[in-house]
Short mmCIF file of C-alpha atoms (C1' of nucleotides) in Angstrom, two decimals:
data_model
loop_
_atom_site.label_atom_id
_atom_site.label_comp_id
_atom_site.label_asym_id
_atom_site.label_seq_id
_atom_site.Cartn_x
_atom_site.Cartn_y
_atom_site.Cartn_z
CA MET W 1 -9.84 -28.92 -29.06
CA GLY W 2 -8.08 -30.21 -26.06
CA ARG W 3 -4.77 -28.87 -25.12
CA HIS W 4 -3.98 -25.48 -26.43
CA SER W 5 -1.60 -25.69 -29.34
CA CYS W 6 0.78 -23.09 -27.99
CA CYS W 7 1.30 -25.16 -24.89
CA LEU W 8 2.66 -28.00 -26.97
CA LYS W 9 5.55 -25.94 -28.16
CA GLN W 10 8.75 -26.55 -26.38
CA LYS W 11 11.32 -24.04 -25.23
CA LEU W 12 8.67 -21.78 -23.82
CA ARG W 13 9.35 -20.35 -20.44
CA LYS W 14 7.05 -21.28 -17.59
CA GLY W 15 6.69 -20.21 -14.03
CA LEU W 16 7.03 -16.82 -12.49
CA TRP W 17 7.51 -13.83 -14.68
CA SER W 18 10.68 -11.81 -14.39
CA PRO W 19 10.57 -8.00 -14.25
CA GLU W 20 12.18 -7.94 -17.68
CA GLU W 21 9.42 -10.07 -19.11
CA ASP W 22 6.84 -7.90 -17.44
CA GLU W 23 8.41 -4.84 -18.93
CA LYS W 24 8.44 -6.33 -22.39
CA LEU W 25 4.83 -7.34 -22.22
CA PHE W 26 3.75 -4.09 -20.63
CA ASN W 27 5.58 -2.01 -23.22
CA HIS W 28 4.19 -4.07 -26.03
CA ILE W 29 0.59 -3.79 -24.92
CA THR W 30 1.09 -0.13 -24.14
CA ARG W 31 2.31 0.53 -27.63
CA PHE W 32 0.19 -1.78 -29.69
CA GLY W 33 -2.75 -2.74 -27.58
CA VAL W 34 -4.18 -6.17 -27.46
CA GLY W 35 -4.63 -7.84 -30.76
CA CYS W 36 -4.14 -11.53 -31.08
CA TRP W 37 -2.65 -13.01 -27.96
CA SER W 38 -1.01 -15.83 -29.82
CA SER W 39 1.09 -13.33 -31.71
CA VAL W 40 1.99 -11.23 -28.70
CA PRO W 41 4.91 -13.33 -27.44
CA LYS W 42 6.70 -13.20 -30.76
CA GLN W 43 6.09 -9.52 -31.28
CA ALA W 44 7.06 -8.69 -27.73
CA GLY W 45 10.11 -10.90 -27.78
CA LEU W 46 8.91 -13.24 -25.11
CA GLN W 47 9.48 -16.92 -24.74
CA ARG W 48 5.99 -17.48 -23.47
CA CYS W 49 2.79 -18.79 -24.93
CA GLY W 50 0.05 -16.34 -25.75
CA LYS W 51 -2.12 -17.71 -23.04
CA SER W 52 0.52 -17.04 -20.46
CA CYS W 53 0.89 -13.48 -21.70
CA ARG W 54 -2.82 -12.93 -21.59
CA LEU W 55 -3.02 -14.24 -18.08
CA ARG W 56 -0.13 -12.12 -16.92
CA TRP W 57 -1.67 -9.03 -18.41
CA ILE W 58 -5.13 -9.65 -17.06
CA ASN W 59 -4.09 -10.73 -13.60
CA TYR W 60 -1.12 -8.53 -12.94
CA LEU W 61 -0.03 -5.91 -15.44
CA ARG W 62 -3.34 -4.38 -16.37
CA PRO W 63 -3.24 -0.74 -15.29
CA ASP W 64 -6.72 -0.69 -13.86
CA LEU W 65 -6.10 -3.38 -11.30
CA LYS W 66 -6.90 -2.50 -7.77
CA ARG W 67 -4.21 -3.57 -5.35
CA GLY W 68 -4.28 -4.38 -1.73
CA MET W 69 -6.62 -6.23 0.49
CA PHE W 70 -10.28 -6.60 -0.14
CA SER W 71 -12.47 -4.04 1.57
CA GLN W 72 -15.38 -5.05 3.73
CA GLN W 73 -17.74 -3.94 1.00
CA GLU W 74 -15.99 -6.06 -1.55
CA GLU W 75 -15.93 -8.98 0.82
CA ASP W 76 -19.64 -8.84 1.43
CA LEU W 77 -20.36 -8.33 -2.22
CA ILE W 78 -18.34 -11.39 -3.11
CA ILE W 79 -20.23 -13.48 -0.62
CA SER W 80 -23.56 -12.21 -1.82
CA LEU W 81 -22.68 -12.73 -5.43
CA HIS W 82 -21.31 -16.17 -4.73
CA GLU W 83 -24.55 -17.01 -3.08
CA VAL W 84 -26.30 -16.32 -6.34
CA LEU W 85 -23.70 -17.15 -8.94
CA GLY W 86 -21.75 -19.94 -7.33
CA ASN W 87 -18.19 -20.45 -8.51
CA ARG W 88 -18.61 -18.29 -11.57
CA TRP W 89 -15.65 -16.18 -10.65
CA ALA W 90 -15.50 -14.26 -13.87
CA GLN W 91 -19.04 -13.05 -13.42
CA ILE W 92 -18.37 -12.17 -9.82
CA ALA W 93 -15.22 -10.31 -10.81
CA ALA W 94 -17.19 -8.37 -13.37
CA GLN W 95 -19.03 -6.73 -10.51
CA LEU W 96 -15.86 -5.81 -8.64
CA PRO W 97 -13.96 -3.29 -10.72
CA GLY W 98 -10.24 -3.76 -10.58
CA ARG W 99 -10.41 -7.26 -9.23
CA THR W 100 -9.62 -10.37 -11.22
CA ASP W 101 -11.43 -13.64 -11.17
CA ASN W 102 -8.25 -15.34 -10.06
CA GLU W 103 -7.81 -12.95 -7.19
CA ILE W 104 -11.38 -13.41 -6.03
CA LYS W 105 -11.14 -17.15 -6.39
CA ASN W 106 -8.01 -17.24 -4.28
CA PHE W 107 -9.54 -14.96 -1.72
CA TRP W 108 -12.59 -17.14 -1.52
CA ASN W 109 -10.69 -20.38 -1.19
CA SER W 110 -8.14 -19.15 1.28
CA CYS W 111 -10.20 -16.85 3.41
CA LEU W 112 -13.91 -16.45 2.91
CA LYS W 113 -14.72 -20.13 2.92
CA LYS W 114 -13.11 -20.50 6.30
CA LYS W 115 -14.84 -17.45 7.68
CA LEU W 116 -18.20 -18.75 6.62
CA LEU W 117 -17.51 -22.16 8.07
CA LYS W 118 -16.47 -20.54 11.30
CA GLN W 119 -19.83 -18.87 11.40
CA GLY W 120 -21.64 -22.08 10.80
CA ILE W 121 -22.49 -21.34 7.20
CA ASP W 122 -21.98 -23.79 4.42
CA PRO W 123 -19.87 -21.90 1.87
CA THR W 124 -21.36 -23.92 -0.95
CA THR W 125 -25.03 -23.52 -0.18
CA HIS W 126 -24.79 -20.43 2.03
CA LYS W 127 -27.19 -22.05 4.37
CA LEU W 128 -26.67 -22.69 8.03
CA LEU W 129 -24.87 -25.88 8.70
CA THR W 130 -26.95 -28.42 10.53
CA GLU W 131 -26.34 -29.07 14.15
CA ALA W 132 -25.41 -32.61 13.31
CA TYR W 133 -22.84 -31.38 10.87
CA LEU W 134 -21.40 -29.01 13.41
CA LYS W 135 -21.19 -31.74 16.00
CA GLU W 136 -19.42 -33.90 13.51
CA GLU W 137 -17.08 -31.05 12.72
CA ASN W 138 -16.40 -30.53 16.38
CA LYS W 139 -15.50 -34.15 16.73
CA ILE W 140 -12.92 -33.73 14.07
CA THR W 141 -11.58 -30.31 14.77
CA GLU W 142 -12.37 -30.13 18.44
CA THR W 143 -11.90 -26.42 18.87
CA THR W 144 -12.64 -25.08 15.47
CA VAL W 145 -16.04 -23.80 16.52
CA PRO W 146 -15.65 -23.66 20.26
CA SER W 147 -18.72 -21.79 21.31
CA MET W 148 -20.99 -21.89 18.38
CA GLN W 149 -24.45 -20.75 19.18
CA ILE W 150 -27.18 -21.62 16.80
CA PRO W 151 -30.41 -19.68 16.96
CA SER W 152 -33.62 -21.53 16.54
CA ILE W 153 -34.54 -21.60 12.95
CA THR W 154 -37.44 -22.97 11.10
CA SER W 155 -37.44 -24.11 7.58
CA HIS W 156 -39.30 -21.83 5.26
CA GLY W 157 -39.15 -23.07 1.76
CA SER W 158 -35.54 -23.33 0.83
CA ALA W 159 -34.45 -20.77 3.36
CA PHE W 160 -34.89 -20.26 7.06
CA LEU W 161 -36.62 -17.90 9.38
CA ILE W 162 -35.03 -16.87 12.60
CA THR W 163 -37.47 -17.48 15.35
CA ASP W 164 -35.40 -17.13 18.44
CA SER W 165 -36.02 -13.57 19.53
CA SER W 166 -33.30 -13.77 22.11
CA TYR W 167 -30.89 -13.12 19.31
CA TYR W 168 -32.19 -9.65 18.86
CA ASP W 169 -31.78 -6.77 21.18
CA ASP W 170 -33.42 -3.44 21.20
CA ASN W 171 -30.48 -1.29 20.43
CA GLY W 172 -30.47 0.45 17.15
CA LEU W 173 -33.36 -1.26 15.51
CA THR W 174 -36.52 0.58 14.76
CA GLU W 175 -39.73 -1.28 14.68
CA ALA W 176 -39.67 -1.17 10.93
CA SER W 177 -36.13 -2.30 10.57
CA ARG W 178 -36.61 -4.86 13.26
CA GLU W 179 -39.47 -6.22 11.28
CA ILE W 180 -37.29 -6.39 8.24
CA PHE W 181 -34.39 -8.09 9.89
CA THR W 182 -36.33 -10.45 12.02
CA SER W 183 -38.86 -11.63 9.55
CA LYS W 184 -36.93 -11.69 6.37
CA GLN W 185 -35.52 -14.89 5.15
CA ALA W 186 -32.18 -14.94 6.77
CA LEU W 187 -30.20 -16.23 3.86
CA ASP W 188 -32.31 -15.26 0.96
CA PRO W 189 -30.06 -14.32 -1.93
CA LEU W 190 -32.87 -12.69 -3.80
CA PHE W 191 -33.42 -10.07 -1.24
CA CYS W 192 -32.23 -6.53 -1.22
CA TYR W 193 -33.00 -3.70 1.07
CA ASP W 194 -33.12 -0.21 -0.26
CA PHE W 195 -31.63 1.92 2.46
CA GLN W 196 -32.74 5.13 0.91
CA SER W 197 -36.34 4.37 0.32
CA GLY W 198 -36.63 1.89 3.09
CA TYR W 199 -38.25 -0.58 0.80
CA ASN W 200 -37.27 -4.12 0.32
CA LEU W 201 -36.17 -4.77 -3.18
CA PRO W 202 -36.31 -8.13 -4.76
CA MET W 203 -33.09 -9.10 -6.45
CA SER W 204 -34.79 -8.80 -9.78
CA ASN W 205 -34.52 -5.05 -9.34
CA TYR W 206 -30.83 -5.28 -8.81
CA HIS W 207 -29.81 -4.53 -12.32
CA THR W 208 -31.97 -1.46 -12.45
CA THR W 209 -30.73 -0.10 -9.18
CA LEU W 210 -27.07 -0.78 -9.52
CA LYS W 211 -25.73 0.93 -12.54
CA PRO W 212 -22.46 -0.02 -14.13
CA CYS W 213 -19.58 2.29 -13.60
CA ASP W 214 -21.66 4.27 -11.21
CA GLN W 215 -19.77 6.04 -8.50
CA SER W 216 -22.41 4.93 -6.11
CA GLN W 217 -21.59 1.34 -6.74
CA PHE W 218 -19.63 1.09 -3.58
CA GLY W 219 -20.05 4.39 -1.97
CA LEU W 220 -21.90 7.65 -2.07
CA ASN W 221 -25.54 7.59 -2.88
CA SER W 222 -25.61 3.90 -2.68
CA SER W 223 -29.13 2.80 -3.07
CA TYR W 224 -28.76 -0.85 -2.81
CA GLY W 225 -27.42 -3.35 -0.45
CA PHE W 226 -27.14 -6.99 0.12
CA THR W 227 -28.57 -7.83 3.42
CA SER W 228 -28.50 -11.52 3.20
CA MET W 229 -25.05 -11.84 4.61
CA PRO W 230 -23.46 -10.25 7.59
CA SER W 231 -20.26 -8.39 7.86
CA LEU W 232 -17.75 -11.04 8.48
CA THR W 233 -15.24 -8.82 10.09
CA ASN W 234 -17.69 -7.60 12.62
CA SER W 235 -18.95 -11.01 13.40
CA ASP W 236 -15.86 -12.96 13.18
CA HIS W 237 -16.54 -14.40 16.55
CA ALA W 238 -18.23 -17.58 17.38
CA ASN W 239 -21.78 -16.39 17.00
CA VAL W 240 -23.74 -17.49 14.04
CA SER W 241 -24.02 -15.07 11.21
CA VAL W 242 -27.70 -14.41 11.42
CA THR W 243 -27.22 -12.79 14.76
CA GLU W 244 -25.29 -10.07 13.07
CA PHE W 245 -28.41 -8.26 12.04
CA SER W 246 -29.58 -8.16 15.55
CA ASP W 247 -26.59 -6.93 17.37
CA ASN W 248 -26.59 -3.39 18.46
CA ASN W 249 -27.39 -0.77 15.88
CA SER W 250 -27.46 -3.28 13.12
CA ALA W 251 -29.66 -1.19 11.00
CA SER W 252 -27.58 1.91 11.23
CA LYS W 253 -24.44 -0.09 10.98
CA ILE W 254 -25.50 -1.77 7.82
CA ASN W 255 -26.90 1.45 6.57
CA SER W 256 -23.70 3.34 7.10
CA PHE W 257 -21.87 0.45 5.68
CA PHE W 258 -23.46 0.94 2.34
CA MET W 259 -23.76 4.69 2.59
CA ASN W 260 -20.16 5.11 3.50
CA ASP W 261 -17.63 6.94 1.52
CA GLN W 262 -15.48 5.20 -0.93
CA VAL W 263 -14.25 1.77 -0.33
CA LYS W 264 -11.84 1.95 2.51
CA GLU W 265 -8.73 0.39 1.23
CA SER W 266 -7.02 -1.42 3.86
CA ASN W 267 -4.24 0.64 4.97
CA SER W 268 -1.43 -0.94 3.88
CA SER W 269 -0.98 -3.94 2.28
CA ASN W 270 -0.21 -3.25 -1.15
CA SER W 271 0.57 -6.66 -2.34
CA SER W 272 2.76 -5.47 -5.10
CA ASN W 273 5.50 -3.13 -4.33
CA MET W 274 6.17 -1.35 -7.56
CA SER W 275 9.49 -0.05 -6.50
CA THR W 276 10.86 -3.49 -6.09
CA ILE W 277 9.12 -5.20 -8.91
CA TYR W 278 9.18 -2.80 -11.79
CA PRO W 279 12.05 -1.15 -13.58
CA SER W 280 12.14 2.55 -13.03
CA GLN W 281 11.24 3.46 -16.59
CA MET W 282 8.18 1.32 -16.43
CA ARG W 283 7.23 2.76 -13.09
CA SER W 284 7.53 6.27 -14.33
CA THR W 285 5.34 5.45 -17.28
CA MET W 286 2.75 4.15 -14.94
CA MET W 287 2.98 7.14 -12.66
CA GLU W 288 3.01 9.63 -15.50
CA ASN W 289 -0.23 8.26 -16.67
CA SER W 290 -1.84 8.07 -13.34
CA ASN W 291 -3.83 11.14 -14.27
CA ALA W 292 -5.41 9.17 -16.99
CA GLY W 293 -7.38 7.51 -14.33
CA PHE W 294 -5.51 4.36 -13.59
CA CYS W 295 -5.18 2.95 -10.19
CA TRP W 296 -2.15 0.96 -9.24
CA ASP W 297 -2.43 0.85 -5.57
CA GLY W 298 -5.94 1.95 -4.86
CA SER W 299 -4.69 4.40 -2.31
CA GLU W 300 -5.85 7.60 -3.95
CA LYS W 301 -8.60 9.06 -1.90
CA ASP W 302 -9.82 12.21 -3.55
CA ILE W 303 -11.47 10.67 -6.50
CA ASP W 304 -11.50 7.06 -7.26
CA PRO W 305 -9.18 6.73 -10.21
CA LEU W 306 -10.83 3.49 -11.02
CA PHE W 307 -14.07 5.30 -11.40
CA GLN W 308 -12.44 7.76 -13.67
CA PHE W 309 -11.12 4.93 -15.72
CA GLN W 310 -14.56 3.50 -15.97
CA VAL W 311 -15.90 6.77 -17.21
CA ASN W 312 -13.28 6.74 -19.88
CA ALA W 313 -14.27 3.23 -20.72
CA ILE W 314 -17.85 4.28 -21.16
CA LYS W 315 -16.85 7.18 -23.30
CA SER W 316 -14.84 4.90 -25.46
CA GLU W 317 -17.99 3.10 -26.42
CA ASP W 318 -18.88 6.15 -28.40
CA TYR W 319 -15.77 5.89 -30.43
CA GLY W 320 -17.11 3.09 -32.51
CA THR W 321 -15.07 0.06 -33.32
CA SER W 322 -11.96 -0.16 -31.28
CA SER W 323 -8.71 -1.59 -32.37
CA TRP W 324 -9.10 -4.85 -30.60
CA GLU W 325 -12.50 -5.38 -32.03
CA GLU W 326 -11.01 -5.22 -35.43
CA GLY W 327 -8.58 -7.89 -34.49
CA GLN W 328 -5.60 -5.96 -35.63
CA LEU W 329 -2.93 -4.04 -33.94
CA GLN W 330 -2.98 -0.33 -33.87
CA THR W 331 -0.48 1.96 -32.37
CA HIS W 332 -1.42 3.37 -29.03
CA ASN W 333 0.47 6.51 -28.29
CA SER W 334 -0.70 6.77 -24.77
CA ILE W 335 -1.67 4.53 -21.98
CA GLU W 336 -4.96 6.37 -22.03
CA ASP W 337 -5.84 4.24 -24.96
CA PHE W 338 -6.25 1.34 -22.64
CA ASN W 339 -9.83 2.28 -22.42
CA SER W 340 -10.32 0.58 -25.71
CA TYR W 341 -8.98 -2.70 -24.51
CA PRO W 342 -11.23 -5.59 -23.80
CA LEU W 343 -11.02 -5.40 -20.07
CA THR W 344 -13.72 -7.75 -19.12
CA SER W 345 -14.17 -6.72 -15.57
CA LEU W 346 -14.76 -3.17 -16.57
CA SER W 347 -16.58 -3.49 -19.77
CA GLU W 348 -19.03 -5.94 -18.44
CA ASP W 349 -21.83 -4.27 -16.67
CA LEU W 350 -24.98 -5.10 -14.94
CA THR W 351 -27.10 -5.27 -17.97
CA GLU W 352 -29.81 -7.79 -18.18
CA ALA W 353 -27.56 -9.98 -20.19
CA ASN W 354 -24.97 -10.09 -17.50
CA PHE W 355 -27.48 -10.65 -14.80
CA ASP W 356 -29.45 -13.09 -16.77
CA VAL W 357 -28.77 -15.50 -14.02
CA PHE W 358 -31.18 -13.66 -11.79
CA HIS W 359 -33.95 -14.22 -14.20
CA HIS W 360 -33.38 -17.91 -14.18
CA ILE W 361 -33.74 -18.24 -10.49
"C1'" DA V 1 18.08 -21.75 15.21
"C1'" DA V 2 16.03 -25.45 12.80
"C1'" DC V 3 12.31 -27.70 11.32
"C1'" DT V 4 7.34 -28.34 10.30
"C1'" DT V 5 2.89 -26.75 9.23
"C1'" DT V 6 -0.23 -23.54 7.29
"C1'" DA V 7 -1.64 -19.74 4.36
"C1'" DT V 8 -1.33 -17.23 0.28
"C1'" DC V 9 -1.36 -16.46 -4.50
"C1'" DA V 10 0.70 -16.61 -9.22
"C1'" DA V 11 0.56 -19.56 -12.79
"C1'" DC V 12 -0.61 -23.71 -15.20
"C1'" DC V 13 -3.81 -27.29 -17.00
"C1'" DG V 14 -7.60 -28.95 -19.31
"C1'" DC V 15 -11.94 -28.16 -20.95
"C1'" DC V 16 -15.47 -25.56 -23.48
"C1'" DA V 17 -17.46 -22.19 -26.73
"C1'" DC V 18 -17.17 -19.88 -30.78
"C1'" DG V 19 -15.73 -18.09 -35.20
"C1'" DA V 20 -13.21 -19.02 -39.41
"C1'" DT V 21 -12.22 -22.02 -43.01
"C1'" DT T 1 -20.35 -30.69 -41.25
"C1'" DA T 2 -15.78 -31.24 -39.51
"C1'" DT T 3 -11.67 -29.31 -38.12
"C1'" DC T 4 -8.69 -25.88 -36.37
"C1'" DG T 5 -7.19 -21.83 -33.80
"C1'" DT T 6 -8.11 -18.99 -30.18
"C1'" DG T 7 -10.02 -16.78 -26.02
"C1'" DG T 8 -12.02 -17.58 -21.76
"C1'" DC T 9 -13.02 -19.98 -17.58
"C1'" DG T 10 -12.69 -22.80 -13.31
"C1'" DG T 11 -9.98 -26.17 -10.86
"C1'" DT T 12 -5.66 -27.23 -9.25
"C1'" DT T 13 -0.75 -27.03 -8.28
"C1'" DG T 14 3.51 -25.51 -6.51
"C1'" DA T 15 6.59 -21.93 -4.76
"C1'" DT T 16 7.13 -18.87 -1.16
"C1'" DA T 17 6.21 -16.53 3.14
"C1'" DA T 18 4.55 -16.59 7.63
"C1'" DA T 19 3.44 -18.81 11.79
"C1'" DG T 20 3.97 -22.39 14.98
"C1'" DT T 21 6.67 -25.88 17.58
#
DNA sequence: AACTTTATCAACCGCCACGAT
DNA sequence: TATCGTGGCGGTTGATAAAGT
């Protein structure tokens, strides 16, 4: 109990990992897979504790990590999931393939929280901040929320109904969709809208609609959608979030949002520049094996390599007991064997067990 | 150009759960 | 049952970069 024993040992390196250390760890895991983390440092020739190695692997070296900025889809999914799950970052990350809990946590704390606050939404409760609160905030920050407009809302159970029709215009909303967006509980986390069938789905159907490792998870053939939160990017202005559903062509916008092609990786910003970080041999290993379905920069467009990796991961379930399950090291001749590693974010799916939380609400 | 403030994110810390003994 | 070793998780810190003055 208490402090991890390996952390008590002296002479262990701390702080940022050097490229050499990364290479050692990467090569070791590539060759032997993940067995017992506490033995990894010794076997890999690293002056680190096992925990540190595990963290480095999971958060940075893992081949299936998606790089770059969060897409709008991911952003909205995080918000929706946070609304239901709270700060259970690991569970949230399990629904975002290629993203780590640490990454999502950082993104939330540094970015999403502020965006929600800007829109007058309490990032903890996901409810509209009270007018009194906003006034108090304005006193403190003066110009943080310069022209906040709050629609009239009425309490309805634990959520709110938007009653101010002036926040809705006629563009782009059919009668049916208007009905949906104007009468639904604005911030109800247990509310889904099925864009294909046009039916409202309670969140309890979520796990049956959204299949793990399904290509439609973020793109084609998507048959689910969170509607409880707006697109932050599109409504990053002063107006309150609930108005998002009412602005022009909301319905089609949200529809296309979920029906869109693959996640649009933001152009550019690959946060890790392999050419500067990794030794050439290591890079070539990574690139050689890119056909195995691993995604380093998330920039491939033709077929989502991450998806391919997931398919491999599913297939691997048929292989019976994997090396890591047996708790012993086995030689991995190819990086393709990563599909037998315990990659939480990929192996965890939307089974009832994982979404048990929905049943408790 | 120099300095300060703010934002970002990798990594650490401490706790908990669980299996083995 | 108690203890130990380990993996996993969430909160927090600190280094660095970017932006502002």
